[in-house]
Structure formats: C-alpha cells, structure tokens
Short mmCIF file of C-alpha atoms in Angstrom, two decimals:
data_model
loop_
_atom_site.label_atom_id
_atom_site.label_comp_id
_atom_site.label_asym_id
_atom_site.label_seq_id
_atom_site.Cartn_x
_atom_site.Cartn_y
_atom_site.Cartn_z
CA MET A 23 0.00 0.00 0.00
CA LYS A 24 1.29 3.41 -0.90
CA LYS A 25 2.06 5.66 2.02
CA LEU A 26 1.14 9.34 2.09
CA THR A 27 3.65 11.36 4.05
CA VAL A 28 2.75 14.97 3.25
CA ILE A 29 -0.26 16.72 1.75
CA ILE A 30 -1.32 20.27 1.19
CA LEU A 31 -4.32 21.68 -0.60
CA ALA A 32 -4.57 25.41 -1.24
CA ILE A 33 -6.61 27.41 -3.71
CA PHE A 34 -7.44 31.06 -3.92
CA ILE A 35 -8.10 32.09 -7.52
CA PRO A 36 -11.82 32.45 -8.31
CA SER A 37 -13.50 31.31 -11.50
CA PHE A 38 -17.10 30.96 -12.47
CA PHE A 39 -18.53 27.85 -14.07
CA ASN A 40 -21.88 26.12 -14.26
CA GLN A 41 -23.13 23.90 -11.47
CA SER A 42 -21.97 20.28 -11.54
CA LYS A 43 -23.84 17.54 -13.34
CA ALA A 44 -26.46 15.46 -11.54
CA GLN A 45 -25.17 12.98 -8.97
CA LYS A 46 -27.17 9.87 -9.86
CA GLY A 47 -26.51 7.11 -7.34
CA TYR A 48 -24.06 9.15 -5.30
CA THR A 49 -24.21 8.14 -1.63
CA GLY A 50 -23.25 11.58 -0.41
CA LYS A 51 -23.51 15.13 -1.70
CA GLN A 52 -21.25 17.19 -3.92
CA PRO A 53 -19.91 19.61 -3.03
CA VAL A 54 -19.15 17.77 0.19
CA ILE A 55 -19.32 21.12 2.01
CA PHE A 56 -21.84 23.44 0.35
CA ALA A 57 -20.26 26.52 1.92
CA ASP A 58 -17.24 28.78 1.61
CA VAL A 59 -14.33 26.56 2.70
CA PRO A 60 -11.52 27.38 0.26
CA ASP A 61 -7.80 26.59 0.21
CA ALA A 62 -8.28 23.32 2.05
CA SER A 63 -5.21 21.53 3.39
CA VAL A 64 -5.93 18.05 4.73
CA ILE A 65 -3.99 15.55 6.84
CA ARG A 66 -4.85 12.18 8.33
CA VAL A 67 -3.64 11.23 11.81
CA GLY A 68 -4.69 7.65 12.52
CA ASP A 69 -8.37 7.43 11.60
CA THR A 70 -9.03 11.15 11.97
CA TYR A 71 -8.76 13.86 9.33
CA TYR A 72 -7.98 17.51 9.98
CA MET A 73 -8.38 20.35 7.53
CA SER A 74 -7.35 24.00 7.58
CA SER A 75 -8.95 26.63 5.37
CA THR A 76 -8.94 30.34 4.57
CA THR A 77 -11.12 33.08 6.06
CA MET A 78 -8.85 36.03 5.20
CA HIS A 79 -9.98 39.15 7.09
CA MET A 80 -12.12 37.29 9.63
CA THR A 81 -11.09 37.04 13.31
CA PRO A 82 -10.18 34.54 14.61
CA GLY A 83 -8.65 33.18 11.41
CA VAL A 84 -7.39 29.99 9.74
CA PRO A 85 -10.14 27.60 10.90
CA VAL A 86 -9.26 23.98 11.64
CA MET A 87 -11.91 21.29 11.07
CA LYS A 88 -12.18 17.63 11.98
CA SER A 89 -13.77 14.62 10.25
CA LYS A 90 -13.88 10.87 10.56
CA ASP A 91 -15.02 10.20 6.98
CA LEU A 92 -13.74 13.05 4.76
CA VAL A 93 -17.34 14.16 4.20
CA ASN A 94 -18.77 15.42 7.48
CA TRP A 95 -16.72 18.13 9.19
CA LYS A 96 -16.89 20.32 12.27
CA ILE A 97 -14.82 23.32 13.32
CA VAL A 98 -12.57 22.47 16.28
CA SER A 99 -10.06 25.33 16.44
CA TYR A 100 -8.51 28.44 14.91
CA ALA A 101 -4.78 28.69 14.41
CA CYS A 102 -4.73 32.49 14.33
CA GLU A 103 -6.35 34.62 17.04
CA THR A 104 -5.51 37.87 15.24
CA LEU A 105 -3.00 39.23 12.75
CA GLY A 106 -2.38 42.20 15.03
CA ASN A 107 -3.81 45.65 15.63
CA GLY A 108 -2.94 47.54 12.47
CA ASP A 109 -5.37 49.97 10.88
CA GLN A 110 -6.36 47.49 8.17
CA MET A 111 -7.43 44.75 10.59
CA ASN A 112 -9.05 47.29 12.94
CA LEU A 113 -11.00 49.06 10.17
CA ASN A 114 -9.38 52.36 11.12
CA LYS A 115 -8.71 55.42 8.94
CA ASN A 116 -10.99 54.04 6.23
CA ARG A 117 -8.65 51.10 5.73
CA ASN A 118 -9.53 47.39 5.67
CA ALA A 119 -8.17 43.94 4.85
CA TYR A 120 -10.92 42.73 2.53
CA GLY A 121 -9.44 40.15 0.16
CA LYS A 122 -6.25 40.04 2.20
CA GLY A 123 -5.71 38.91 5.79
CA THR A 124 -4.48 35.31 5.84
CA TRP A 125 -4.37 33.33 2.60
CA ALA A 126 -3.94 29.70 1.59
CA SER A 127 -2.72 27.61 4.52
CA SER A 128 -0.64 24.44 4.68
CA MET A 129 -1.33 21.81 7.35
CA ARG A 130 1.18 19.23 8.61
CA TYR A 131 1.63 16.67 11.37
CA HIS A 132 5.27 15.95 12.24
CA GLN A 133 6.71 14.11 15.25
CA GLY A 134 3.68 14.69 17.46
CA THR A 135 3.14 18.34 16.57
CA TYR A 136 0.49 19.89 14.32
CA TYR A 137 1.56 22.75 12.07
CA VAL A 138 -0.46 25.26 10.07
CA SER A 139 1.42 27.78 7.95
CA THR A 140 0.02 30.70 5.99
CA PHE A 141 1.01 34.11 4.66
CA SER A 142 -0.50 37.58 4.64
CA GLN A 143 -0.34 40.44 2.20
CA THR A 144 -1.77 42.64 4.95
CA THR A 145 1.31 42.31 7.16
CA GLY A 146 3.87 41.20 4.56
CA GLU A 147 4.89 38.13 6.58
CA THR A 148 4.83 34.33 6.50
CA TYR A 149 3.39 32.57 9.58
CA ILE A 150 3.82 29.10 11.09
CA TYR A 151 1.45 28.05 13.90
CA SER A 152 2.03 24.91 15.97
CA THR A 153 0.37 22.94 18.76
CA LYS A 154 0.56 19.52 20.41
CA ASP A 155 -3.21 19.45 21.00
CA ILE A 156 -5.05 20.47 17.86
CA GLU A 157 -8.50 20.64 19.46
CA LYS A 158 -7.86 22.08 22.92
CA GLY A 159 -4.30 23.38 22.93
CA ARG A 160 -3.05 26.89 22.31
CA TRP A 161 -1.25 27.62 19.06
CA LYS A 162 2.28 29.02 19.16
CA VAL A 163 3.26 31.30 16.30
CA VAL A 164 6.47 32.36 14.56
CA SER A 165 6.52 34.80 11.67
CA PHE A 166 9.15 36.03 9.28
CA LYS A 167 9.71 37.88 6.05
CA PRO A 168 9.45 37.58 3.10
CA VAL A 169 5.95 36.56 2.09
CA LEU A 170 6.19 33.12 0.48
CA HIS A 171 3.22 33.10 -1.87
CA ASP A 172 0.96 30.01 -1.91
CA HIS A 173 3.59 27.98 -0.13
CA SER A 174 3.64 24.34 0.88
CA LEU A 175 5.35 23.49 4.17
CA PHE A 176 7.33 20.28 3.70
CA PHE A 177 9.17 18.04 6.18
CA ASP A 178 11.46 15.72 4.22
CA ASP A 179 12.57 12.31 5.41
CA ASP A 180 16.07 13.54 6.29
CA GLY A 181 14.68 16.04 8.82
CA ARG A 182 15.19 19.14 6.70
CA VAL A 183 12.26 21.53 6.31
CA TYR A 184 11.32 23.47 3.19
CA MET A 185 8.74 25.73 1.65
CA ILE A 186 7.74 25.39 -2.00
CA TYR A 187 6.07 28.51 -3.37
CA GLY A 188 5.67 30.92 -6.26
CA SER A 189 3.58 31.70 -9.32
CA GLY A 190 4.57 30.55 -12.80
CA SER A 191 8.09 29.66 -11.69
CA ILE A 192 7.92 27.36 -8.65
CA LYS A 193 10.65 27.88 -6.07
CA LEU A 194 12.16 26.05 -3.12
CA ALA A 195 13.69 27.51 0.06
CA GLU A 196 14.99 25.74 3.18
CA LEU A 197 13.88 26.83 6.66
CA LYS A 198 15.74 26.87 9.95
CA SER A 199 15.24 23.74 12.03
CA ASP A 200 13.05 25.73 14.46
CA LEU A 201 10.99 27.07 11.53
CA SER A 202 11.58 30.66 12.61
CA GLY A 203 12.69 31.81 9.16
CA LEU A 204 14.80 31.03 6.14
CA LYS A 205 17.97 29.07 6.85
CA PRO A 206 20.99 31.45 6.90
CA GLY A 207 22.89 31.28 3.65
CA THR A 208 20.02 29.66 1.79
CA SER A 209 18.75 31.17 -1.41
CA GLU A 210 15.57 30.44 -3.29
CA GLN A 211 15.95 27.83 -5.99
CA VAL A 212 13.71 27.55 -9.03
CA ILE A 213 12.66 23.89 -9.30
CA ILE A 214 10.17 24.33 -12.16
CA GLU A 215 10.84 27.20 -14.54
CA ASN A 216 7.43 27.19 -16.20
CA ALA A 217 4.85 25.08 -14.43
CA VAL A 218 2.23 25.99 -17.05
CA LEU A 219 3.83 23.93 -19.82
CA PRO A 220 1.53 20.85 -19.86
CA PRO A 221 -1.53 22.65 -21.31
CA GLY A 222 0.68 24.42 -23.84
CA ASN A 223 -0.99 27.75 -23.14
CA THR A 224 1.07 30.71 -21.98
CA GLY A 225 -1.92 32.98 -21.36
CA GLY A 226 -4.30 33.15 -18.43
CA LEU A 227 -3.40 32.38 -14.83
CA PRO A 228 0.13 31.03 -14.29
CA ALA A 229 0.66 27.96 -12.15
CA GLU A 230 0.46 28.56 -8.39
CA GLY A 231 -1.13 27.08 -5.29
CA SER A 232 1.76 24.64 -4.85
CA GLN A 233 0.90 21.50 -2.94
CA LEU A 234 3.69 19.02 -2.34
CA PHE A 235 3.52 15.49 -0.99
CA LYS A 236 5.54 12.32 -1.15
CA VAL A 237 4.38 8.82 -2.05
CA ASN A 238 6.65 5.75 -2.24
CA GLY A 239 9.78 7.89 -2.37
CA LYS A 240 8.59 10.11 -5.22
CA TYR A 241 7.76 13.81 -4.95
CA TYR A 242 4.43 14.97 -6.37
CA LEU A 243 3.70 18.66 -6.81
CA PHE A 244 0.18 19.87 -7.59
CA ASN A 245 -0.49 23.28 -9.15
CA ILE A 246 -3.54 25.16 -10.33
CA ILE A 247 -3.55 26.92 -13.70
CA TRP A 248 -6.23 28.73 -15.67
CA PRO A 249 -5.41 28.63 -19.39
CA LYS A 250 -6.59 31.60 -21.42
CA GLY A 251 -9.99 30.77 -22.87
CA GLY A 252 -10.16 27.54 -20.84
CA MET A 253 -11.06 26.39 -17.37
CA ARG A 254 -9.15 25.95 -14.15
CA THR A 255 -6.93 22.90 -14.40
CA VAL A 256 -4.88 20.72 -12.06
CA VAL A 257 -1.30 20.13 -13.20
CA ILE A 258 0.79 17.41 -11.52
CA HIS A 259 4.61 17.34 -11.53
CA ARG A 260 6.64 14.28 -10.48
CA SER A 261 10.30 13.80 -9.58
CA ASP A 262 12.64 11.41 -7.80
CA GLN A 263 14.42 14.39 -6.21
CA LEU A 264 12.96 17.36 -4.36
CA THR A 265 15.00 19.73 -6.48
CA GLY A 266 13.93 18.06 -9.74
CA PRO A 267 13.98 17.59 -12.63
CA TYR A 268 10.18 17.25 -12.75
CA GLU A 269 8.02 15.69 -15.45
CA SER A 270 4.53 17.15 -15.79
CA LYS A 271 1.04 16.25 -16.97
CA ILE A 272 -2.54 17.49 -16.72
CA GLY A 273 -4.06 15.97 -13.60
CA PHE A 274 -7.70 17.03 -13.92
CA GLN A 275 -9.67 19.34 -16.19
CA ASP A 276 -13.45 19.22 -15.80
CA LEU A 277 -16.12 21.66 -14.60
CA GLY A 278 -13.51 24.03 -13.20
CA ILE A 279 -12.92 21.78 -10.18
CA ALA A 280 -9.24 22.35 -9.60
CA GLN A 281 -6.26 22.71 -7.33
CA GLY A 282 -5.88 20.33 -4.49
CA GLY A 283 -3.98 17.27 -3.50
CA LEU A 284 -4.23 13.71 -2.26
CA ILE A 285 -5.43 12.06 0.90
CA ASP A 286 -5.41 8.36 1.70
CA LYS A 287 -7.85 6.51 3.91
CA ALA A 288 -6.71 3.92 6.44
CA ASN A 289 -8.18 1.17 4.20
CA GLY A 290 -5.89 2.15 1.30
CA ASP A 291 -8.41 4.13 -0.77
CA TRP A 292 -7.22 7.40 -2.24
CA TYR A 293 -9.05 10.65 -2.96
CA ALA A 294 -8.31 14.09 -4.28
CA TYR A 295 -9.64 16.96 -2.25
CA LEU A 296 -10.32 19.93 -4.54
CA PHE A 297 -12.61 22.92 -4.62
CA ARG A 298 -14.68 24.85 -7.11
CA ASP A 299 -15.99 28.39 -7.33
CA PHE A 300 -19.73 28.11 -6.74
CA GLY A 301 -20.98 31.63 -7.14
CA ALA A 302 -22.20 33.71 -4.22
CA VAL A 303 -22.01 30.96 -1.59
CA GLY A 304 -18.24 30.87 -2.13
CA ARG A 305 -15.61 28.28 -2.92
CA THR A 306 -16.80 24.77 -2.10
CA PRO A 307 -14.84 21.51 -1.54
CA TYR A 308 -15.22 18.42 -3.72
CA LEU A 309 -13.91 14.87 -3.52
CA LEU A 310 -12.70 12.78 -6.45
CA PRO A 311 -11.67 9.11 -6.42
CA VAL A 312 -8.03 8.43 -7.24
CA LYS A 313 -6.42 5.38 -8.81
CA TRP A 314 -2.69 4.87 -9.40
CA LYS A 315 -1.20 3.87 -12.75
CA ASP A 316 2.46 3.84 -13.73
CA GLY A 317 3.32 5.91 -10.68
CA TRP A 318 0.80 8.67 -11.47
CA PRO A 319 -2.40 9.50 -9.57
CA LEU A 320 -5.44 9.40 -11.88
CA LEU A 321 -8.14 11.77 -10.65
CA GLY A 322 -11.87 11.24 -11.21
CA ASP A 323 -13.56 8.77 -13.54
CA HIS A 324 -11.34 8.63 -16.63
CA GLY A 325 -10.48 12.27 -16.05
CA LYS A 326 -14.09 13.39 -15.54
CA PHE A 327 -16.17 14.29 -12.54
CA PRO A 328 -17.87 11.06 -11.41
CA ASP A 329 -21.62 10.62 -11.17
CA THR A 330 -21.18 8.21 -8.27
CA LEU A 331 -18.77 8.00 -5.38
CA ASN A 332 -18.57 5.40 -2.63
CA LEU A 333 -18.48 7.58 0.46
CA PRO A 334 -20.83 8.14 3.40
CA ALA A 335 -23.77 10.44 2.93
CA GLY A 336 -23.21 14.05 3.85
CA LYS A 337 -25.14 15.22 6.90
CA SER A 338 -26.30 18.75 7.55
CA LEU A 339 -23.63 21.44 7.93
CA ILE A 340 -25.53 22.40 11.10
CA PRO A 341 -24.06 22.46 13.75
CA GLY A 342 -20.53 21.55 12.59
CA ILE A 343 -19.91 24.40 10.14
CA VAL A 344 -22.71 26.82 11.08
CA ALA A 345 -25.04 26.72 14.09
CA SER A 346 -27.89 28.44 15.87
CA ASP A 347 -27.04 30.31 19.06
CA GLU A 348 -29.39 31.31 21.89
CA PHE A 349 -26.53 33.28 23.54
CA LYS A 350 -27.04 31.41 26.81
CA ARG A 351 -23.75 30.42 28.41
CA LYS A 352 -23.02 27.93 31.16
CA LYS A 353 -20.11 28.42 33.49
CA GLY A 354 -16.84 27.62 31.72
CA GLU A 355 -18.30 27.86 28.21
CA ALA A 356 -16.68 30.11 25.65
CA ASP A 357 -18.34 33.46 25.06
CA LEU A 358 -18.73 32.59 21.38
CA PRO A 359 -18.89 29.12 19.77
CA LEU A 360 -16.37 28.39 17.02
CA VAL A 361 -18.91 28.87 14.22
CA TRP A 362 -18.74 32.64 14.83
CA GLN A 363 -16.11 35.00 13.39
CA TRP A 364 -15.85 38.78 13.55
CA ASN A 365 -15.54 40.88 10.41
CA HIS A 366 -11.95 42.09 11.03
CA ASN A 367 -10.81 42.60 14.63
CA PRO A 368 -13.55 43.31 17.16
CA GLU A 369 -13.45 46.03 19.78
CA ASN A 370 -13.89 43.67 22.72
CA SER A 371 -15.07 46.34 25.15
CA LEU A 372 -18.13 46.92 22.97
CA TRP A 373 -19.71 43.46 22.95
CA SER A 374 -20.84 41.02 25.61
CA VAL A 375 -22.89 37.88 26.22
CA SER A 376 -22.85 38.43 29.99
CA ASP A 377 -24.07 42.02 30.43
CA ARG A 378 -27.58 40.70 29.86
CA ALA A 379 -27.93 36.96 30.33
CA GLY A 380 -29.12 35.17 27.21
CA TYR A 381 -28.37 38.06 24.85
CA LEU A 382 -25.56 39.26 22.62
CA ARG A 383 -25.12 42.96 23.33
CA LEU A 384 -23.48 45.11 20.66
CA LYS A 385 -22.59 48.65 21.78
CA THR A 386 -21.58 51.58 19.61
CA GLY A 387 -18.18 53.19 20.19
CA ARG A 388 -17.63 55.42 17.18
CA VAL A 389 -19.63 57.05 14.41
CA GLU A 390 -19.62 55.03 11.20
CA LEU A 391 -20.25 56.25 7.66
CA ASP A 392 -20.06 52.87 5.93
CA PHE A 393 -21.36 49.45 6.96
CA LEU A 394 -18.30 47.73 5.48
CA GLN A 395 -16.07 49.88 7.74
CA ALA A 396 -18.19 49.32 10.87
CA ARG A 397 -16.57 47.26 13.61
CA ASN A 398 -18.10 44.37 15.55
CA THR A 399 -20.17 42.70 12.85
CA LEU A 400 -20.46 39.08 14.03
CA THR A 401 -20.66 36.59 11.16
CA GLN A 402 -21.35 33.01 10.12
CA ARG A 403 -21.20 31.42 6.67
CA THR A 404 -24.25 31.02 4.50
CA ILE A 405 -24.79 27.44 3.29
CA GLY A 406 -26.36 25.85 0.22
CA PRO A 407 -28.46 24.95 -1.50
CA PHE A 408 -30.85 26.93 0.74
CA CYS A 409 -30.55 28.55 4.15
CA SER A 410 -32.49 30.87 6.40
CA GLY A 411 -31.13 33.09 9.17
CA ILE A 412 -33.39 34.58 11.85
CA THR A 413 -32.73 36.90 14.78
CA SER A 414 -34.67 38.87 17.37
CA VAL A 415 -33.36 42.25 18.49
CA ASP A 416 -34.30 44.51 21.41
CA VAL A 417 -33.77 48.11 20.29
CA SER A 418 -34.94 49.90 23.46
CA LYS A 419 -31.47 51.22 24.32
CA MET A 420 -30.43 52.37 20.86
CA LYS A 421 -29.77 56.05 20.21
CA ASP A 422 -30.61 58.54 17.48
CA GLY A 423 -28.88 57.48 14.27
CA ASP A 424 -28.22 53.90 15.35
CA PHE A 425 -28.85 51.03 12.92
CA ALA A 426 -28.94 47.39 14.10
CA GLY A 427 -30.03 44.14 12.53
CA LEU A 428 -29.20 41.23 10.24
CA SER A 429 -27.07 41.44 7.11
CA LEU A 430 -25.60 39.49 4.23
CA LEU A 431 -21.97 40.56 4.13
CA GLN A 432 -20.14 41.02 0.84
CA LYS A 433 -19.28 44.04 -1.29
CA ASN A 434 -22.82 43.92 -2.74
CA TYR A 435 -24.46 43.50 0.64
CA GLY A 436 -27.98 43.53 1.99
CA GLN A 437 -29.31 44.63 5.40
CA VAL A 438 -32.61 44.49 7.26
CA GLY A 439 -32.77 46.14 10.66
CA VAL A 440 -34.10 48.87 12.89
CA LYS A 441 -32.95 52.44 12.46
CA ILE A 442 -33.56 55.13 15.07
CA THR A 443 -34.31 58.68 13.88
CA GLY A 444 -34.95 61.08 16.74
CA ASN A 445 -37.63 59.38 18.83
CA HIS A 446 -38.90 57.23 15.97
CA LYS A 447 -38.11 53.66 15.00
CA ALA A 448 -38.36 52.07 11.57
CA VAL A 449 -37.61 48.75 9.94
CA VAL A 450 -35.23 49.59 7.12
CA MET A 451 -34.02 47.42 4.25
CA ILE A 452 -30.86 48.40 2.35
CA LEU A 453 -29.31 46.93 -0.79
CA ALA A 454 -25.84 47.64 -2.13
CA GLU A 455 -26.05 45.71 -5.39
CA ASP A 456 -23.39 47.87 -7.04
CA GLY A 457 -21.43 48.39 -3.84
CA LYS A 458 -23.39 51.54 -2.99
CA PRO A 459 -26.13 51.32 -0.33
CA VAL A 460 -29.69 52.24 -1.34
CA GLU A 461 -32.60 52.32 1.10
CA LYS A 462 -35.32 50.16 -0.46
CA GLN A 463 -38.00 50.44 2.22
CA ASN A 464 -38.63 52.25 5.51
CA ILE A 465 -41.50 51.03 7.68
CA PRO A 466 -42.29 52.88 10.95
CA VAL A 467 -42.73 50.63 14.00
CA SER A 468 -43.47 51.37 17.65
CA GLN A 469 -42.43 48.25 19.57
CA ASN A 470 -38.95 47.58 20.94
CA ARG A 471 -38.60 43.93 19.89
CA ILE A 472 -38.35 43.21 16.18
CA TYR A 473 -37.76 39.89 14.40
CA LEU A 474 -35.66 39.74 11.25
CA LYS A 475 -35.08 37.01 8.64
CA ILE A 476 -33.04 36.52 5.46
CA ASP A 477 -33.56 33.51 3.15
CA CYS A 478 -30.82 32.53 0.66
CA ASP A 479 -31.22 30.41 -2.47
CA PHE A 480 -27.99 29.04 -3.97
CA GLN A 481 -29.64 26.18 -5.88
CA ASN A 482 -28.52 26.07 -9.53
CA ARG A 483 -26.55 29.26 -8.94
CA ASN A 484 -29.74 31.28 -8.35
CA ASP A 485 -27.80 33.35 -5.78
CA THR A 486 -30.79 35.33 -4.54
CA ALA A 487 -31.84 36.47 -1.07
CA ASN A 488 -35.18 37.67 0.32
CA PHE A 489 -35.59 39.83 3.43
CA PHE A 490 -38.37 39.80 6.03
CA TYR A 491 -39.42 41.31 9.35
CA SER A 492 -41.99 40.29 11.93
CA LEU A 493 -43.69 41.89 14.93
CA ASN A 494 -44.50 38.57 16.61
CA GLY A 495 -41.85 36.11 15.40
CA SER A 496 -44.28 34.01 13.39
CA THR A 497 -45.91 36.19 10.73
CA TRP A 498 -43.21 37.23 8.29
CA ILE A 499 -43.62 40.32 6.12
CA PRO A 500 -41.42 40.76 3.01
CA VAL A 501 -39.44 43.98 3.07
CA GLY A 502 -37.44 45.82 0.42
CA SER A 503 -36.21 44.05 -2.69
CA LYS A 504 -34.64 40.74 -3.59
CA LEU A 505 -30.82 40.79 -3.50
CA LYS A 506 -29.00 39.29 -6.45
CA MET A 507 -25.87 38.07 -4.69
CA SER A 508 -22.53 38.09 -6.48
CA TYR A 509 -19.08 36.89 -5.51
CA THR A 510 -16.66 39.81 -5.81
CA ILE A 511 -12.87 39.97 -5.80
CA PRO A 512 -12.53 42.83 -3.29
CA GLN A 513 -14.10 40.65 -0.59
CA PHE A 514 -12.93 37.29 -2.00
CA MET A 515 -15.38 35.44 0.22
CA GLY A 516 -18.82 33.84 0.05
CA TYR A 517 -21.75 35.69 1.58
CA ARG A 518 -22.03 35.62 5.36
CA TYR A 519 -24.82 36.34 7.77
CA GLY A 520 -23.90 39.20 10.08
CA LEU A 521 -25.35 40.69 13.27
CA PHE A 522 -24.55 44.40 13.39
CA ASN A 523 -25.12 47.60 15.34
CA TYR A 524 -23.42 50.87 14.49
CA ALA A 525 -23.91 54.58 15.15
CA THR A 526 -24.25 57.26 12.48
CA LYS A 527 -24.73 60.25 14.81
CA THR A 528 -23.74 59.65 18.42
CA ILE A 529 -22.11 56.81 20.38
CA GLY A 530 -23.22 54.94 23.49
CA GLY A 531 -26.27 53.08 22.21
CA GLN A 532 -26.70 49.33 22.38
CA ALA A 533 -28.73 46.58 20.72
CA ASP A 534 -29.49 43.24 22.36
CA PHE A 535 -29.82 40.16 20.13
CA ASP A 536 -31.85 37.38 21.74
CA TYR A 537 -30.72 34.62 19.37
CA PHE A 538 -29.50 33.71 15.91
CA ARG A 539 -31.12 30.66 14.32
CA ILE A 540 -30.02 29.11 11.06
CA THR A 541 -31.77 26.35 9.14
CA ASP A 542 -31.08 24.62 5.85
CA LEU A 543 -34.79 24.80 4.97
#
C-alpha cells in the first residue's frame, strides 16, 4: 500500500462555471461542504482527518476542522487569534483587509506536533502556527519575512524543512530547524521554470497554489492553472528528487474543479480533495476518487467528474460548520462558539454575552459612515443549497442614528434592521447591489422587539436572497427588494450572515440580540 507522508491543498483564484452535473446514485452530496471553505489543506492522523482553510480578514482566522469520513466536518479550532492591531485589521482610517488577511494555509503533522502555515499580504509576513493538542491546545506562532506566496510546508525524510512557493516559476527555500525563518545562507531555488507547460498555453493564470507530498519515495507537486480561454486545471509534476527535474502532466480538467492534492484513507483508498468556485455561496470543496497507474495519480472517472462516489452520505452542515445560538452560556463555556467570526478585529469592550444573560449585546463606540467599515459585525457562513437566518433584536437602548439588525456581508451586501431617527423607529431594508447602499423600504414601527429574517437560495446558482421582518416572530412580512448576490474579488469570500449595530450620529447606544437561528430549509 502506498504511504502518504505529506499533503497540502490550497486554492485562492476564483472562477465561475456552471453547477456540476447530476449525482445519480451518489451516496453523499457534492460539493461535500456546500459553503465557503476554500484553500483546504488536509492531513490524516490515525483514523481522523484535519483540515485547515482560509477566512482572510475574519477574526479569529485559519479555521481547523475535523472529520472521521472526509465528508462530514466540524470546526474544532482556529490557528490564528488575530494578525495584530494595524489599521487594516481594525478598520481604522478608512482602511480594511478585505481580500487580504491570511491566505492559503498548509497543514502538517510531524513528530507529534500539528503545524499550520500561511502568509499575509496585509502584514507582509509568513506565519507558522504549531500545537501539540489540535482541538484544545493553544497555538504558538512564529513569523518572518518575506511573504512566500501560496507555499507548501514540507518536512522531508532527512529532517530538513522546506517551503515550496511561487507563481509561474515554482521555487524552493529551506527553513531553519526551528521554523523561525529562512535558513541562513540559503537562497531560493527555481525547481520548475514554467509550471504551465503541460496545457501548452502561456496565457491566463500562471501555475500557483503549490501542494507538495511524497508517495513511495517520489515527490508529487500539484499546481492550479487557468489557461486563457479555458477552465481551471490541475497540473501534476513528479520527480525522484525534491530539487527536480520534474516531469509534468494534466491531472484534472473538468467543470472548473481544480487545485488540491491527495489524501489516503486507512483502508488504502485514495481521494483528491479539490474545490470549485460556486458563485455567491463561495468556494466549495469536492472529492474525487483516485487510482494509481504507472506511478501517477489518476483523478476522477477517466479524467471526468464522477456521477457516483462510494463515500458516506453528507449530513447537515448544522451544527458543525454553522449553528444556531441562543446566547445562553453555562459556566466555563466560551463566550462565542467556534462557528462565529468577527468581520476584522472586534473592539472587545463593545460586545458582551454576559451584560444581559441570554443576549448578545453590541454597543456603539464610534460614528460610522459605511457598513463595510463598521466594527463588531459578528458573522457566520451562509450554506447551500438553501438557508435561512433569523434573529430577534431589542432596540430599546439604541440612540438617534443607530442602525442594528441582520445582514448578508459582501461588497454587494444587503441589510434588514431597525434604524432610530430622533424618537422614531423604523424597519429599514438596504441593498448595495453595485457596492453603494440604497434604502429600499422604511416602515415605521413602535415596539422595541423586532424579528428579522433573510432567506438565501444558492440552488442552480440562483444566488438570490429575500428579506423579512416580523412583529410577533411568526408572521413574516417581506421587506425591500430581492438581493441578487454576487461573488466579488474585493471581498474574495462567500456571503455571510452578520449581526450588526453601528452609530451614524452619536455613540453609546446598544442593541441586544436574543438569538440567531439558522436552518437549511
């Protein structure tokens, strides 16, 4: 049986293709995670799989997930608590880290320690996080310059440690034994001059997203390319030596499912873990069966996406990837479950789940002119093919100019909430379909508790959302207009539900959210 010693999967370049063909007879669901989980890097330790992914400007960042079957996953940790307190991550001085933050990560397990490495254009550094206890332990971090783009952390059999990285030309650099930076005296070495050669197309996206692993003494390097006029494609390079020379071939080219690597099961079966741009919900993971022939991994069914796959059925992404929250905490429980992430760094003095038992309180601390620059928006992923998010908000302690409610976060965002103007309250729905907010409806209300709901439809790339409010929590009234959701490069992320409260006139107000409930309809 072939032995997998290292694997990394990392993707970050978006493309837009039609939804996959029907899955007749498939025992699970494709995509295996119908949510934004890009740049996956997967390892197996015994009978357990761990996966790191990308959430860029979200805090905490670099989520780590766990599975027993490669199909059903739950979030168990974050490698990165914060990238620091710079203006971009704190949404200060009209700066932000949208589309930046932490990018494609690389996960490893070596001599009893788990490693997750990543890099950031926001800070201009490369990061390596490590822990002995991946689910309950704290992560240590070292960082260094320069930024090693789309790198693959690699522990070779002789104990030396490397990073493979680059775009177009793929490079190799050795690290210090303690991983704290590049080894003194080392210089980057080009191991593949033009990794785009197999498709014979010099246009489009050059090869990047390097993912290196070793099987039966041979080195296999996966890259993603996007030929001009074509679709995203997996290219595989193979060599007997880490430094090359490498021979190359197309590894997979179908439906735009591309860039990834290999993972073996304990029973000897092999799979490729890839992802695909899936419109507004984000970049979604797929699994392909792998067979070996003449020392090459063959992905899919004769190079095509298979209609059937012998894997367990996928269960709901609730509560492993997203989850409802009543904001009731027992002694010793974390203030926020792992499904939650803040949009950029939060101001921790301005939120609480203990000031009022059973509620999330969001306070205002500065005047905001732009929702996308407002701090303390608390988010969860949307999920496909359908999902619904509901909240209840007490607005009795909001101030003139305050706006609080439920949002869909992206450049072209949507909001439904309660806005205070003088002594009057109104349910307001806002759309920013071209990146500029437009008030679509304003409905005066008198009561202090308002219920809000947003339904999302990602089936067949419909990518639409409808907004509602209620005065009693059971009778839902449509409000505003339908949002046509679109995945945009500035944000580089699938749509997320967000709970928000920000001031436009004066600070010191607060909104209390009783719960957030998400269903997959």
